Amino acid sequence: MISPSSPSGARRRALLFWAFFAAGAVVLALAPLALNNYWLRVLTTVFMYATVTQGLNVIVGLTGYHAFGNAVFFGFGAYASGVAMTLGAPFPVALVAAVAFSALVAGIIGWPILRLRGHYFAIATVALNLAAIQLVIQVGGVTGGAEGLPLPLSDLPPGPLYRAIYLVMLAGMVVSTLLVAFILTRPFGYALRAIRDGERAAGVMGIDTTATKVAAWAISAGITGFAGGVWAYWITFIEPASAFDPAIGVKAYMMLILGGMGTVIGPVLGAFVLELLSTLVWGGFLQAHQIVFGVLIVVICLVAPNGMLVAGRSLIQRWRSRHGAA
């Protein structure tokens, strides 16, 4: 009998996990054939938040740097995509611009900001988000300023357009999850976790901590900027308050905590649970949905303080130990 803790047992569990993941992605890709417009929009939003949360996972979960204002790159991606499209670029090119610009900004500002640690870094990222709003307003000739920026309308009819956006958001969620899984198996991923567990010790081991952190933040920003670029094309009109909305980052942070920091599937799990739970509570408790939703989140945090994924693993291990003892 193969032990669950043996290398072959771990390999079998990994293959089973990725088989379920691939099957789930295929089911979700085919889902628009059976979904109405309401649930199509809900799931598109889930995919968007799952992508943003995976981006946050790279800098927070893997590296241990709590970027409370990481949603600033969502806004940068939205505006980079929007400006590119108003200048005549097709959507795929605009999306590349969103990813590249967000990653470039993170790479430039990361060198000074990532020298800060703990709550100083967290405060700096929040300040960066506020500064970005004012920057977009001041360069109004390019970004539309406080009045907002309308994007060119698509030639596709609404139905096919929303299904296409759904599939692009789904692709973003899948690719960002695969990217996190890939990082975890590479020396770069081990370096990130070494920084998270002890930055000084990581430096003593020869890791260039500053360059590694900057690279992680650039990857995180690129993933987040992708979601922002697709979102801009989805809603066809962006303005500073919505593109740089701090609530996007707060919600992604909640999803990361609920799902499990530093895990591959935790951000996706957190996004699905939190967003679908919010939708269902809103539909069932129209007058008091915020209260009910808040109570449910508190209960989940009490039951699974380290994330639902870790709690699930603990339950499985307990069941195995009791079953084996019996």
Short mmCIF file of N, CA, C and O in Angstrom, two decimals, residues 70-149:
data_model
loop_
_atom_site.label_atom_id
_atom_site.label_comp_id
_atom_site.label_asym_id
_atom_site.label_seq_id
_atom_site.Cartn_x
_atom_site.Cartn_y
_atom_site.Cartn_z
N ASN A 70 -1.92 47.12 -3.08
CA ASN A 70 -1.51 46.45 -4.32
C ASN A 70 -2.49 46.65 -5.45
O ASN A 70 -2.15 46.49 -6.63
N ALA A 71 -3.74 47.02 -5.13
CA ALA A 71 -4.74 47.26 -6.17
C ALA A 71 -4.41 48.48 -7.02
O ALA A 71 -5.09 48.72 -8.02
N VAL A 72 -3.37 49.24 -6.64
CA VAL A 72 -2.95 50.36 -7.48
C VAL A 72 -2.58 49.87 -8.88
O VAL A 72 -2.79 50.56 -9.88
N PHE A 73 -2.06 48.65 -8.97
CA PHE A 73 -1.67 48.11 -10.27
C PHE A 73 -2.88 47.68 -11.09
O PHE A 73 -2.79 47.58 -12.31
N PHE A 74 -3.99 47.42 -10.42
CA PHE A 74 -5.25 47.20 -11.14
C PHE A 74 -5.63 48.47 -11.89
O PHE A 74 -5.99 48.42 -13.07
N GLY A 75 -5.50 49.61 -11.21
CA GLY A 75 -5.79 50.89 -11.86
C GLY A 75 -4.80 51.22 -12.96
O GLY A 75 -5.18 51.70 -14.04
N PHE A 76 -3.51 50.96 -12.73
CA PHE A 76 -2.51 51.21 -13.76
C PHE A 76 -2.78 50.36 -15.00
O PHE A 76 -2.65 50.83 -16.14
N GLY A 77 -3.15 49.11 -14.77
CA GLY A 77 -3.47 48.23 -15.90
C GLY A 77 -4.69 48.71 -16.66
O GLY A 77 -4.72 48.69 -17.90
N ALA A 78 -5.72 49.17 -15.92
CA ALA A 78 -6.93 49.67 -16.56
C ALA A 78 -6.62 50.88 -17.42
O ALA A 78 -7.08 50.98 -18.58
N TYR A 79 -5.84 51.82 -16.89
CA TYR A 79 -5.55 53.04 -17.64
C TYR A 79 -4.57 52.79 -18.79
O TYR A 79 -4.69 53.40 -19.86
N ALA A 80 -3.61 51.90 -18.58
CA ALA A 80 -2.69 51.58 -19.68
C ALA A 80 -3.45 50.95 -20.83
O ALA A 80 -3.24 51.31 -22.01
N SER A 81 -4.37 50.05 -20.53
CA SER A 81 -5.19 49.42 -21.56
C SER A 81 -6.12 50.44 -22.21
O SER A 81 -6.25 50.48 -23.44
N GLY A 82 -6.76 51.27 -21.38
CA GLY A 82 -7.69 52.26 -21.91
C GLY A 82 -7.03 53.29 -22.81
O GLY A 82 -7.54 53.59 -23.89
N VAL A 83 -5.90 53.81 -22.37
CA VAL A 83 -5.18 54.81 -23.18
C VAL A 83 -4.70 54.19 -24.48
O VAL A 83 -4.79 54.79 -25.56
N ALA A 84 -4.17 52.97 -24.41
CA ALA A 84 -3.70 52.29 -25.62
C ALA A 84 -4.84 52.10 -26.63
O ALA A 84 -4.65 52.31 -27.83
N MET A 85 -6.02 51.75 -26.15
CA MET A 85 -7.15 51.53 -27.05
C MET A 85 -7.67 52.84 -27.63
O MET A 85 -8.07 52.89 -28.80
N THR A 86 -7.64 53.92 -26.87
CA THR A 86 -8.06 55.22 -27.41
C THR A 86 -7.07 55.72 -28.47
O THR A 86 -7.44 56.52 -29.33
N LEU A 87 -5.84 55.25 -28.40
CA LEU A 87 -4.84 55.61 -29.41
C LEU A 87 -4.89 54.70 -30.62
O LEU A 87 -4.08 54.84 -31.54
N GLY A 88 -5.82 53.74 -30.62
CA GLY A 88 -6.02 52.90 -31.79
C GLY A 88 -5.50 51.48 -31.68
O GLY A 88 -5.61 50.71 -32.63
N ALA A 89 -4.94 51.11 -30.54
CA ALA A 89 -4.40 49.75 -30.38
C ALA A 89 -5.55 48.76 -30.22
O ALA A 89 -6.54 49.05 -29.55
N PRO A 90 -5.44 47.58 -30.82
CA PRO A 90 -6.46 46.54 -30.59
C PRO A 90 -6.37 46.02 -29.16
O PRO A 90 -5.35 46.20 -28.49
N PHE A 91 -7.43 45.36 -28.72
CA PHE A 91 -7.51 44.93 -27.33
C PHE A 91 -6.34 44.02 -26.92
O PHE A 91 -5.78 44.22 -25.83
N PRO A 92 -5.93 43.01 -27.71
CA PRO A 92 -4.79 42.18 -27.27
C PRO A 92 -3.52 42.99 -27.03
O PRO A 92 -2.80 42.74 -26.05
N VAL A 93 -3.26 43.96 -27.90
CA VAL A 93 -2.07 44.81 -27.71
C VAL A 93 -2.23 45.67 -26.46
O VAL A 93 -1.28 45.86 -25.68
N ALA A 94 -3.44 46.20 -26.25
CA ALA A 94 -3.70 47.01 -25.07
C ALA A 94 -3.53 46.20 -23.79
O ALA A 94 -3.05 46.71 -22.77
N LEU A 95 -3.90 44.93 -23.85
CA LEU A 95 -3.75 44.07 -22.68
C LEU A 95 -2.28 43.81 -22.37
O LEU A 95 -1.88 43.78 -21.20
N VAL A 96 -1.47 43.62 -23.40
CA VAL A 96 -0.02 43.48 -23.21
C VAL A 96 0.54 44.75 -22.58
O VAL A 96 1.39 44.70 -21.68
N ALA A 97 0.05 45.91 -23.05
CA ALA A 97 0.49 47.19 -22.48
C ALA A 97 0.12 47.29 -21.00
O ALA A 97 0.89 47.82 -20.19
N ALA A 98 -1.05 46.79 -20.64
CA ALA A 98 -1.49 46.84 -19.24
C ALA A 98 -0.55 46.03 -18.36
O ALA A 98 -0.15 46.48 -17.28
N VAL A 99 -0.22 44.82 -18.79
CA VAL A 99 0.68 43.96 -18.02
C VAL A 99 2.07 44.57 -17.94
O VAL A 99 2.68 44.65 -16.85
N ALA A 100 2.60 45.02 -19.08
CA ALA A 100 3.96 45.54 -19.13
C ALA A 100 4.10 46.83 -18.32
O ALA A 100 5.07 46.99 -17.57
N PHE A 101 3.12 47.73 -18.44
CA PHE A 101 3.21 49.01 -17.72
C PHE A 101 3.12 48.79 -16.21
O PHE A 101 3.89 49.39 -15.45
N SER A 102 2.22 47.94 -15.78
CA SER A 102 2.07 47.66 -14.34
C SER A 102 3.35 47.04 -13.78
O SER A 102 3.83 47.44 -12.71
N ALA A 103 3.91 46.07 -14.50
CA ALA A 103 5.14 45.43 -14.04
C ALA A 103 6.30 46.42 -14.03
O ALA A 103 7.15 46.40 -13.12
N LEU A 104 6.36 47.31 -15.04
CA LEU A 104 7.43 48.31 -15.12
C LEU A 104 7.37 49.28 -13.95
O LEU A 104 8.40 49.58 -13.34
N VAL A 105 6.17 49.76 -13.64
CA VAL A 105 6.01 50.69 -12.52
C VAL A 105 6.45 50.02 -11.22
O VAL A 105 7.17 50.62 -10.40
N ALA A 106 6.03 48.77 -11.02
CA ALA A 106 6.42 48.05 -9.80
C ALA A 106 7.94 47.86 -9.74
O ALA A 106 8.54 47.96 -8.67
N GLY A 107 8.54 47.58 -10.90
CA GLY A 107 9.99 47.40 -10.93
C GLY A 107 10.74 48.67 -10.60
O GLY A 107 11.78 48.63 -9.92
N ILE A 108 10.22 49.82 -11.04
CA ILE A 108 10.90 51.10 -10.79
C ILE A 108 10.74 51.54 -9.35
O ILE A 108 11.72 51.88 -8.67
N ILE A 109 9.50 51.55 -8.86
CA ILE A 109 9.27 52.05 -7.50
C ILE A 109 9.60 51.01 -6.45
O ILE A 109 9.72 51.34 -5.27
N GLY A 110 9.77 49.76 -6.88
CA GLY A 110 10.07 48.70 -5.93
C GLY A 110 11.43 48.84 -5.28
O GLY A 110 11.60 48.49 -4.10
N TRP A 111 12.41 49.37 -6.02
CA TRP A 111 13.76 49.47 -5.47
C TRP A 111 13.80 50.33 -4.21
O TRP A 111 14.40 49.91 -3.21
N PRO A 112 13.15 51.50 -4.18
CA PRO A 112 13.16 52.24 -2.90
C PRO A 112 12.12 51.74 -1.89
O PRO A 112 12.42 51.64 -0.69
N ILE A 113 10.90 51.42 -2.35
CA ILE A 113 9.82 51.11 -1.41
C ILE A 113 10.04 49.76 -0.73
O ILE A 113 9.75 49.60 0.46
N LEU A 114 10.58 48.79 -1.46
CA LEU A 114 10.76 47.47 -0.88
C LEU A 114 11.93 47.38 0.10
O LEU A 114 12.18 46.31 0.67
N ARG A 115 12.61 48.49 0.31
CA ARG A 115 13.60 48.53 1.38
C ARG A 115 12.93 48.77 2.73
O ARG A 115 13.55 48.59 3.77
N LEU A 116 11.65 49.20 2.66
CA LEU A 116 10.87 49.33 3.89
C LEU A 116 10.37 47.95 4.31
O LEU A 116 10.22 47.06 3.48
N ARG A 117 10.04 47.80 5.57
CA ARG A 117 9.58 46.51 6.07
C ARG A 117 8.34 46.69 6.94
O ARG A 117 8.07 47.77 7.44
N GLY A 118 7.61 45.60 7.11
CA GLY A 118 6.47 45.59 8.02
C GLY A 118 5.41 46.61 7.67
O GLY A 118 5.05 46.82 6.51
N HIS A 119 4.92 47.29 8.71
CA HIS A 119 3.82 48.23 8.51
C HIS A 119 4.25 49.46 7.72
O HIS A 119 3.42 50.13 7.12
N TYR A 120 5.57 49.77 7.69
CA TYR A 120 6.03 50.91 6.89
C TYR A 120 5.80 50.64 5.41
O TYR A 120 5.36 51.53 4.66
N PHE A 121 6.10 49.43 4.97
CA PHE A 121 5.85 49.07 3.57
C PHE A 121 4.36 49.08 3.28
O PHE A 121 3.92 49.57 2.23
N ALA A 122 3.55 48.55 4.19
CA ALA A 122 2.10 48.51 4.00
C ALA A 122 1.53 49.92 3.84
O ALA A 122 0.71 50.19 2.94
N ILE A 123 1.98 50.85 4.68
CA ILE A 123 1.51 52.24 4.60
C ILE A 123 1.96 52.88 3.29
O ILE A 123 1.22 53.63 2.66
N ALA A 124 3.19 52.57 2.87
CA ALA A 124 3.70 53.15 1.63
C ALA A 124 2.87 52.71 0.42
O ALA A 124 2.64 53.51 -0.50
N THR A 125 2.41 51.47 0.41
CA THR A 125 1.60 51.01 -0.73
C THR A 125 0.24 51.68 -0.75
O THR A 125 -0.31 51.95 -1.82
N VAL A 126 -0.33 51.95 0.44
CA VAL A 126 -1.60 52.68 0.50
C VAL A 126 -1.40 54.10 -0.01
O VAL A 126 -2.23 54.63 -0.77
N ALA A 127 -0.31 54.74 0.40
CA ALA A 127 -0.01 56.10 -0.07
C ALA A 127 0.20 56.12 -1.58
O ALA A 127 -0.20 57.08 -2.26
N LEU A 128 0.81 55.07 -2.11
CA LEU A 128 1.02 54.97 -3.55
C LEU A 128 -0.31 54.95 -4.29
O LEU A 128 -0.47 55.57 -5.35
N ASN A 129 -1.29 54.26 -3.75
CA ASN A 129 -2.61 54.20 -4.36
C ASN A 129 -3.26 55.58 -4.40
O ASN A 129 -3.86 55.98 -5.41
N LEU A 130 -3.14 56.33 -3.30
CA LEU A 130 -3.70 57.68 -3.25
C LEU A 130 -2.97 58.61 -4.22
O LEU A 130 -3.60 59.45 -4.89
N ALA A 131 -1.65 58.47 -4.30
CA ALA A 131 -0.87 59.31 -5.22
C ALA A 131 -1.23 59.02 -6.67
O ALA A 131 -1.26 59.93 -7.51
N ALA A 132 -1.51 57.75 -6.98
CA ALA A 132 -1.85 57.38 -8.36
C ALA A 132 -3.14 58.05 -8.81
O ALA A 132 -3.26 58.47 -9.97
N ILE A 133 -4.10 58.17 -7.90
CA ILE A 133 -5.37 58.84 -8.25
C ILE A 133 -5.11 60.28 -8.64
O ILE A 133 -5.62 60.77 -9.67
N GLN A 134 -4.30 60.98 -7.85
CA GLN A 134 -4.00 62.37 -8.16
C GLN A 134 -3.19 62.50 -9.45
O GLN A 134 -3.37 63.44 -10.23
N LEU A 135 -2.29 61.55 -9.69
CA LEU A 135 -1.49 61.58 -10.92
C LEU A 135 -2.37 61.45 -12.15
O LEU A 135 -2.21 62.19 -13.13
N VAL A 136 -3.33 60.54 -12.11
CA VAL A 136 -4.24 60.34 -13.24
C VAL A 136 -5.08 61.58 -13.48
O VAL A 136 -5.34 61.98 -14.63
N ILE A 137 -5.50 62.23 -12.40
CA ILE A 137 -6.31 63.45 -12.54
C ILE A 137 -5.49 64.58 -13.14
O ILE A 137 -5.97 65.34 -14.00
N GLN A 138 -4.22 64.70 -12.73
CA GLN A 138 -3.39 65.80 -13.19
C GLN A 138 -3.02 65.69 -14.67
O GLN A 138 -2.89 66.70 -15.35
N VAL A 139 -2.83 64.47 -15.17
CA VAL A 139 -2.48 64.29 -16.59
C VAL A 139 -3.75 64.03 -17.38
O VAL A 139 -3.84 63.07 -18.16
N GLY A 140 -4.73 64.88 -17.21
CA GLY A 140 -6.05 64.67 -17.79
C GLY A 140 -6.08 64.64 -19.31
O GLY A 140 -6.99 64.04 -19.90
N GLY A 141 -5.09 65.26 -19.96
CA GLY A 141 -5.11 65.24 -21.41
C GLY A 141 -4.96 63.85 -21.99
O GLY A 141 -5.45 63.57 -23.10
N VAL A 142 -4.32 62.95 -21.25
CA VAL A 142 -4.11 61.58 -21.71
C VAL A 142 -5.12 60.63 -21.11
O VAL A 142 -5.65 59.74 -21.79
N THR A 143 -5.40 60.82 -19.83
CA THR A 143 -6.23 59.87 -19.08
C THR A 143 -7.70 60.29 -18.95
O THR A 143 -8.50 59.52 -18.45
N GLY A 144 -8.03 61.51 -19.38
CA GLY A 144 -9.39 62.00 -19.19
C GLY A 144 -9.60 62.68 -17.87
O GLY A 144 -10.67 63.24 -17.61
N GLY A 145 -8.60 62.63 -16.98
CA GLY A 145 -8.67 63.31 -15.70
C GLY A 145 -9.83 62.83 -14.84
O GLY A 145 -10.22 61.66 -14.86
N ALA A 146 -10.38 63.76 -14.07
CA ALA A 146 -11.48 63.44 -13.16
C ALA A 146 -12.76 63.09 -13.90
O ALA A 146 -13.65 62.46 -13.34
N GLU A 147 -12.87 63.49 -15.16
CA GLU A 147 -14.08 63.22 -15.93
C GLU A 147 -14.14 61.79 -16.43
O GLU A 147 -15.21 61.32 -16.86
N GLY A 148 -13.04 61.07 -16.40
CA GLY A 148 -13.04 59.68 -16.83
C GLY A 148 -12.61 59.52 -18.28
O GLY A 148 -12.46 60.49 -19.03
N LEU A 149 -12.41 58.27 -18.65
CA LEU A 149 -11.93 57.94 -19.99
C LEU A 149 -12.85 56.92 -20.64
O LEU A 149 -12.90 55.76 -20.23
#
